Coordinates of C-alpha atoms in Angstrom, one line a residue:
X1 CA 0.0 0.0 0.0
X2 CA 1.4 3.5 -0.9
X3 CA 2.8 5.3 2.1
X4 CA 0.5 8.3 1.6
X5 CA -2.6 6.2 1.7
X6 CA -1.3 4.2 4.7
X7 CA -0.7 7.5 6.6
X8 CA -4.2 8.7 5.8
X9 CA -5.7 5.4 7.0
X10 CA -3.7 5.6 10.2
X11 CA -4.8 9.2 10.8
X12 CA -8.5 8.3 10.2
X13 CA -8.2 5.3 12.6
X14 CA -6.7 7.5 15.3
X15 CA -9.4 10.1 14.9
X16 CA -12.1 7.5 15.2
X17 CA -10.4 6.1 18.3
X18 CA -10.2 9.6 19.8
X19 CA -13.9 10.2 19.3
X20 CA -14.9 6.9 20.9
X21 CA -12.2 7.6 23.5
X22 CA -13.8 10.7 24.9
X23 CA -17.0 8.9 25.3
X24 CA -15.0 6.1 26.8
X25 CA -13.7 8.2 29.7
X26 CA -17.2 9.1 30.6
X27 CA -18.2 5.5 30.5
X28 CA -15.2 4.6 32.4
X29 CA -16.0 6.9 35.3
X30 CA -19.4 5.5 35.1
X31 CA -18.2 2.1 35.8
X32 CA -16.0 3.5 38.5
X33 CA -19.1 4.7 40.1
X34 CA -20.9 1.4 39.8
X35 CA -17.9 -0.5 41.0
X36 CA -17.5 1.7 43.9
X37 CA -20.6 1.6 46.2
X38 CA -21.5 5.1 46.1
X39 CA -23.6 7.6 44.4
X40 CA -20.7 9.7 43.1
X41 CA -20.2 11.3 39.8
X42 CA -17.4 10.6 37.3
X43 CA -17.6 10.2 33.5
X44 CA -15.9 7.9 31.2
X45 CA -14.0 8.1 28.0
X46 CA -16.0 5.3 26.3
X47 CA -12.9 4.1 24.6
X48 CA -12.9 1.5 21.8
X49 CA -10.2 -1.0 22.5
X50 CA -8.7 -4.0 20.6
X51 CA -9.7 -7.4 22.0
X52 CA -9.3 -11.0 21.1
X53 CA -11.9 -12.5 18.8
X54 CA -14.9 -13.7 20.7
X55 CA -13.9 -11.8 23.9
X56 CA -16.5 -9.7 25.5
X57 CA -15.6 -6.0 25.4
X58 CA -15.9 -4.1 28.7
X59 CA -14.4 -0.9 27.3
X60 CA -17.6 0.5 25.8
X61 CA -19.2 1.5 29.0
X62 CA -22.5 2.7 30.3
X63 CA -24.1 6.0 29.6
X64 CA -21.9 9.0 30.4
X65 CA -24.6 10.7 32.6
X66 CA -25.0 7.6 34.7
X67 CA -21.3 7.3 34.8
X68 CA -20.6 10.6 36.3
X69 CA -23.7 10.7 38.3
X70 CA -22.4 7.7 40.1
X71 CA -19.0 9.2 40.7
X72 CA -19.4 12.7 42.0
X73 CA -20.6 11.8 45.4
X74 CA -18.7 8.6 46.0
X75 CA -19.8 8.1 49.5
X76 CA -23.4 9.0 48.8
X77 CA -23.3 11.7 51.4
X78 CA -24.1 15.4 51.5
X79 CA -21.2 17.8 51.6
X80 CA -21.9 18.9 55.1
X81 CA -21.8 15.3 56.4
X82 CA -18.6 14.2 54.6
X83 CA -16.1 15.1 57.4
X84 CA -18.4 15.2 60.5
X85 CA -19.9 11.9 59.5
X86 CA -16.6 10.1 59.5
X87 CA -15.6 11.6 62.8
X88 CA -18.9 10.8 64.4
X89 CA -18.9 7.3 63.2
X90 CA -15.4 6.7 64.6
X91 CA -16.6 7.8 68.0
X92 CA -19.6 5.6 67.9
X93 CA -17.5 2.6 66.8
X94 CA -19.4 -0.6 66.6
X95 CA -22.9 0.9 66.8
X96 CA -22.2 3.3 64.0
X97 CA -20.5 0.6 62.0
X98 CA -23.8 -1.2 61.6
X99 CA -25.9 1.9 61.1
X100 CA -24.9 2.7 57.5
X101 CA -25.8 -0.7 56.3
X102 CA -29.2 -1.0 57.9
X103 CA -30.2 2.7 58.0
X104 CA -30.6 3.3 54.4
X105 CA -32.3 0.7 52.2
X106 CA -31.7 2.5 48.9
X107 CA -31.5 1.0 45.4
X108 CA -27.8 0.3 46.1
X109 CA -26.9 -3.2 47.2
X110 CA -25.6 -3.7 50.8
X111 CA -22.0 -4.2 49.7
X112 CA -22.1 -1.0 47.7
X113 CA -23.6 0.9 50.6
X114 CA -21.0 -0.4 52.9
X115 CA -18.2 0.4 50.5
X116 CA -19.7 3.9 50.2
X117 CA -19.4 4.4 54.0
X118 CA -15.9 3.1 53.9
X119 CA -15.0 5.6 51.3
X120 CA -16.1 8.4 53.6
X121 CA -13.8 7.0 56.4
X122 CA -10.9 6.6 54.0
X123 CA -11.2 10.2 52.7
X124 CA -11.3 11.4 56.3
X125 CA -8.1 9.5 57.2
X126 CA -6.4 10.7 54.0
X127 CA -7.0 14.3 54.9
X128 CA -5.8 13.6 58.4
X129 CA -2.6 12.1 56.8
X130 CA -3.0 9.0 58.9
X131 CA -2.5 5.3 57.9
X132 CA -5.4 3.0 58.3
X133 CA -5.6 -0.6 59.5
X134 CA -8.0 -3.3 58.6
X135 CA -9.2 -3.4 62.2
X136 CA -10.3 0.2 61.8
X137 CA -12.2 -0.4 58.6
X138 CA -14.0 -3.5 60.0
X139 CA -15.7 -1.2 62.5
X140 CA -17.6 0.3 59.5
X141 CA -18.8 -3.0 58.2
X142 CA -21.7 -5.0 59.7
X143 CA -20.6 -8.4 61.1
X144 CA -22.6 -10.3 58.6
X145 CA -20.6 -8.7 55.7
X146 CA -17.1 -8.8 57.3
X147 CA -16.3 -12.0 55.5
X148 CA -16.7 -10.0 52.3
X149 CA -14.1 -7.5 53.4
X150 CA -11.7 -8.0 50.4
X151 CA -14.5 -7.3 48.0
X152 CA -15.7 -4.3 49.9
X153 CA -12.2 -2.9 50.2
X154 CA -11.6 -3.5 46.5
X155 CA -14.7 -1.4 45.7
X156 CA -13.8 1.4 48.1
X157 CA -10.2 1.5 46.8
X158 CA -11.4 1.6 43.2
X159 CA -13.6 4.5 44.1
X160 CA -10.8 6.4 45.9
X161 CA -8.6 6.0 42.9
X162 CA -11.1 6.8 40.1
X163 CA -12.8 9.7 42.0
X164 CA -10.0 11.3 44.0
X165 CA -6.8 10.1 42.3
X166 CA -5.7 8.5 45.5
X167 CA -4.2 4.9 45.7
X168 CA -4.6 2.8 48.8
X169 CA -1.3 0.8 49.4
X170 CA -0.8 -2.0 51.9
X171 CA 2.5 -1.3 53.7
X172 CA 2.3 -3.9 56.5
X173 CA 0.9 -7.3 55.6
X174 CA 1.1 -8.6 59.2
X175 CA -0.9 -5.8 60.8
X176 CA -2.8 -5.1 57.5
X177 CA -1.9 -1.4 57.6
X178 CA -2.6 0.8 54.5
X179 CA -1.3 4.2 53.5
X180 CA -2.5 6.7 50.8
X181 CA -0.5 7.7 47.7
X182 CA -1.8 10.6 45.6
X183 CA -1.2 10.3 41.8
X184 CA -0.2 14.0 41.7
X185 CA 1.3 16.4 44.2
X186 CA -1.5 19.0 44.3
X187 CA -1.5 21.5 47.2
X188 CA -3.2 20.4 50.4
X189 CA -3.3 16.8 49.4
X190 CA -5.4 17.6 46.3
X191 CA -8.1 19.6 48.1
X192 CA -6.6 22.9 46.8
X193 CA -7.7 24.6 50.0
X194 CA -6.6 24.2 53.7
X195 CA -8.8 22.3 56.0
X196 CA -11.8 21.9 53.7
X197 CA -12.9 20.3 50.4
X198 CA -12.3 16.9 48.9
X199 CA -9.3 15.7 46.7
X200 CA -9.5 16.9 43.1
X201 CA -6.7 14.9 41.7
X202 CA -9.0 12.4 40.0
X203 CA -10.6 15.1 37.9
X204 CA -7.1 16.3 36.8
X205 CA -6.2 12.8 35.7
X206 CA -9.4 12.6 33.5
X207 CA -8.6 16.0 31.9
X208 CA -5.0 14.9 31.2
X209 CA -6.5 11.7 29.6
X210 CA -8.8 13.8 27.4
X211 CA -5.9 15.9 26.3
X212 CA -3.8 12.8 25.5
X213 CA -6.6 11.2 23.5
X214 CA -7.2 14.4 21.5
X215 CA -3.7 14.4 20.2
X216 CA -2.0 16.1 23.2
X217 CA -4.1 19.3 22.7
X218 CA -7.8 19.5 23.5
X219 CA -10.0 22.5 22.8
X220 CA -12.0 24.1 25.6
X221 CA -15.1 22.7 23.9
X222 CA -13.7 19.2 24.1
X223 CA -13.0 19.6 27.8
X224 CA -16.5 21.0 28.7
X225 CA -18.2 18.4 26.5
X226 CA -16.6 15.8 28.6
X227 CA -17.2 17.5 31.9
X228 CA -20.9 18.2 31.1
X229 CA -21.3 14.5 30.7
X230 CA -20.0 14.3 34.3
X231 CA -22.6 16.9 35.2
X232 CA -19.9 19.4 35.9
X233 CA -20.7 22.8 34.5
X234 CA -18.9 26.1 34.1
X235 CA -20.2 28.6 36.7
X236 CA -22.0 25.9 38.7
X237 CA -20.5 24.9 42.0
X238 CA -19.8 21.2 42.2
X239 CA -19.9 19.1 45.4
X240 CA -16.3 17.8 45.0
X241 CA -14.7 20.1 42.5
X242 CA -16.0 23.5 43.6
X243 CA -16.2 26.1 40.8
X244 CA -14.8 24.0 37.9
X245 CA -14.0 26.8 35.5
X246 CA -11.8 28.6 38.0
X247 CA -10.2 25.4 39.0
X248 CA -9.3 24.4 35.4
X249 CA -8.6 27.7 33.7
X250 CA -6.9 29.5 36.6
X251 CA -5.8 27.3 39.6
X252 CA -4.3 24.4 37.7
X253 CA -2.9 26.8 35.0
X254 CA -1.2 28.9 37.7
X255 CA 0.2 25.7 39.3
X256 CA 1.5 24.7 35.8
X257 CA -0.5 21.4 35.6
X258 CA -2.3 22.7 32.6
X259 CA -1.5 25.1 29.8
X260 CA -4.4 27.2 28.6
X261 CA -3.9 29.2 25.5
X262 CA -5.7 30.9 22.6
X263 CA -6.1 28.9 19.5
X264 CA -3.9 30.5 16.8
X265 CA -5.8 32.9 14.5
X266 CA -9.1 32.2 16.1
X267 CA -11.7 35.0 15.8
X268 CA -13.7 35.1 18.0
X269 CA -11.1 33.8 20.4
X270 CA -11.2 30.1 21.2
X271 CA -9.0 28.3 23.7
X272 CA -7.3 25.0 24.1
X273 CA -5.6 22.9 26.8
X274 CA -2.2 21.1 26.9
X275 CA -0.3 19.3 29.7
X276 CA 1.6 21.8 31.7
X277 CA 5.3 21.3 32.8
X278 CA 4.3 20.0 36.3
X279 CA 1.9 17.4 34.7
X280 CA 4.9 16.1 32.6
X281 CA 7.1 16.1 35.7
X282 CA 4.7 14.3 38.1
X283 CA 3.0 11.8 35.8
X284 CA 3.5 10.4 32.3
X285 CA 1.4 9.3 29.3
X286 CA 1.9 5.7 30.3
X287 CA 0.6 6.4 33.9
X288 CA -2.4 8.3 32.5
X289 CA -3.0 5.4 30.1
X290 CA -2.8 2.9 32.9
X291 CA -5.4 4.9 34.8
X292 CA -7.6 5.0 31.8
X293 CA -7.2 1.3 31.2
X294 CA -8.0 0.5 34.8
X295 CA -11.2 2.5 34.7
X296 CA -12.2 0.6 31.5
X297 CA -11.2 -2.8 33.0
X298 CA -8.6 -3.5 30.4
X299 CA -4.8 -3.1 29.8
X300 CA -2.9 -0.1 28.4
X301 CA -1.9 -2.0 25.2
X302 CA -5.7 -2.2 24.3
X303 CA -5.4 1.5 23.3
X304 CA -2.9 0.7 20.6
X305 CA -2.0 4.1 19.1
X306 CA -1.8 5.8 22.4
X307 CA 0.1 2.9 23.9
X308 CA 2.7 3.2 21.2
X309 CA 3.0 6.9 21.8
X310 CA 3.3 6.3 25.6
X311 CA 6.0 3.7 25.0
X312 CA 8.0 6.2 22.9
X313 CA 7.5 8.8 25.7
X314 CA 8.9 6.3 28.3
X315 CA 11.9 5.7 26.1
X316 CA 12.6 9.4 25.7
X317 CA 12.2 9.9 29.5
X318 CA 14.6 7.0 30.2
X319 CA 17.2 8.4 27.8
X320 CA 16.8 11.9 29.3
X321 CA 17.2 10.4 32.8
X322 CA 20.2 8.5 31.7
X323 CA 21.8 11.6 30.2
X324 CA 21.2 13.6 33.3
X325 CA 22.7 10.8 35.5
X326 CA 25.8 10.7 33.3
X327 CA 26.1 14.5 33.4
X328 CA 25.7 14.5 37.2
X329 CA 28.3 11.7 37.6
X330 CA 30.7 13.5 35.2
X331 CA 30.2 16.8 37.1
X332 CA 30.9 15.0 40.4
X333 CA 34.1 13.4 39.0
X334 CA 35.3 16.7 37.6
X335 CA 34.7 18.4 41.0
X336 CA 36.7 15.7 42.8
X337 CA 39.5 16.1 40.2
X338 CA 39.6 19.9 40.8
X339 CA 39.7 19.4 44.6
X340 CA 42.6 17.0 44.2
X341 CA 44.5 19.5 42.0
X342 CA 43.8 22.3 44.5
X343 CA 45.0 20.1 47.3

């Protein structure tokens, strides 16, 4: 096949993948919501992935609205209750641990409701910068469900990661102690404000994914199209993310996580987003792709064209890191030589 035609076909394929990709993120977050046990609100990028013949695809996810609707309030609680609720439940210990499961007989199943309560507790402990032990978490799970702890923890951990961009890592297998690791180093543990609010790192990860899938540059229309599917609207305060327009076009731009610039020669003026220098420093295309793959219950290589791009990016980073190590070593050797001469 002539090279020109091959290039056109590749470009067309990439464009189609990107279109389905943005829907995929919304779908992805939707599944995150379902998998989590909460009534939160995160969308998905409905990504189309390659799969083996006959294999069932899980990458085309449920409706975007449902996706985000499920992910915005992961714990299924009102803003006012998010912190006080966790503190109060810790004081009440066993009695409160059974309350969440029996108190609300909503359309959510008991494991989802229990995981939802556990998310509230985990967010509280994350903000307190304290590790958490299995014994602590069991106090929030009714006795009849405690044998399902691994599944409940999996749901809650998935929710923490997809919603808030926070990983739960086991650091002591004997005492079953866990600690929290944020995917990015946003101020105040991702809350962006001292003493209040919820981590916003998850939203930043989704925006970085949209930018990646749009060819490393997404128009403002692309971003808001995605966010609206998450029921996040410019000028309308959001339970987790606050005033999203300010957060995205000012706060994260000022912190250099995003670059926000006018589209060349646009009249009237239109704007677009790119990764900022801190995003490049604190994460990578491969990490964002891994995040996206996890939310779609697949593997990074399923997103073939982006995976190839991410691999190339990893190679370039490794080479740059190797060069800087060599330069540092060379500088150190030269410094020692100068000292010896001076001596």
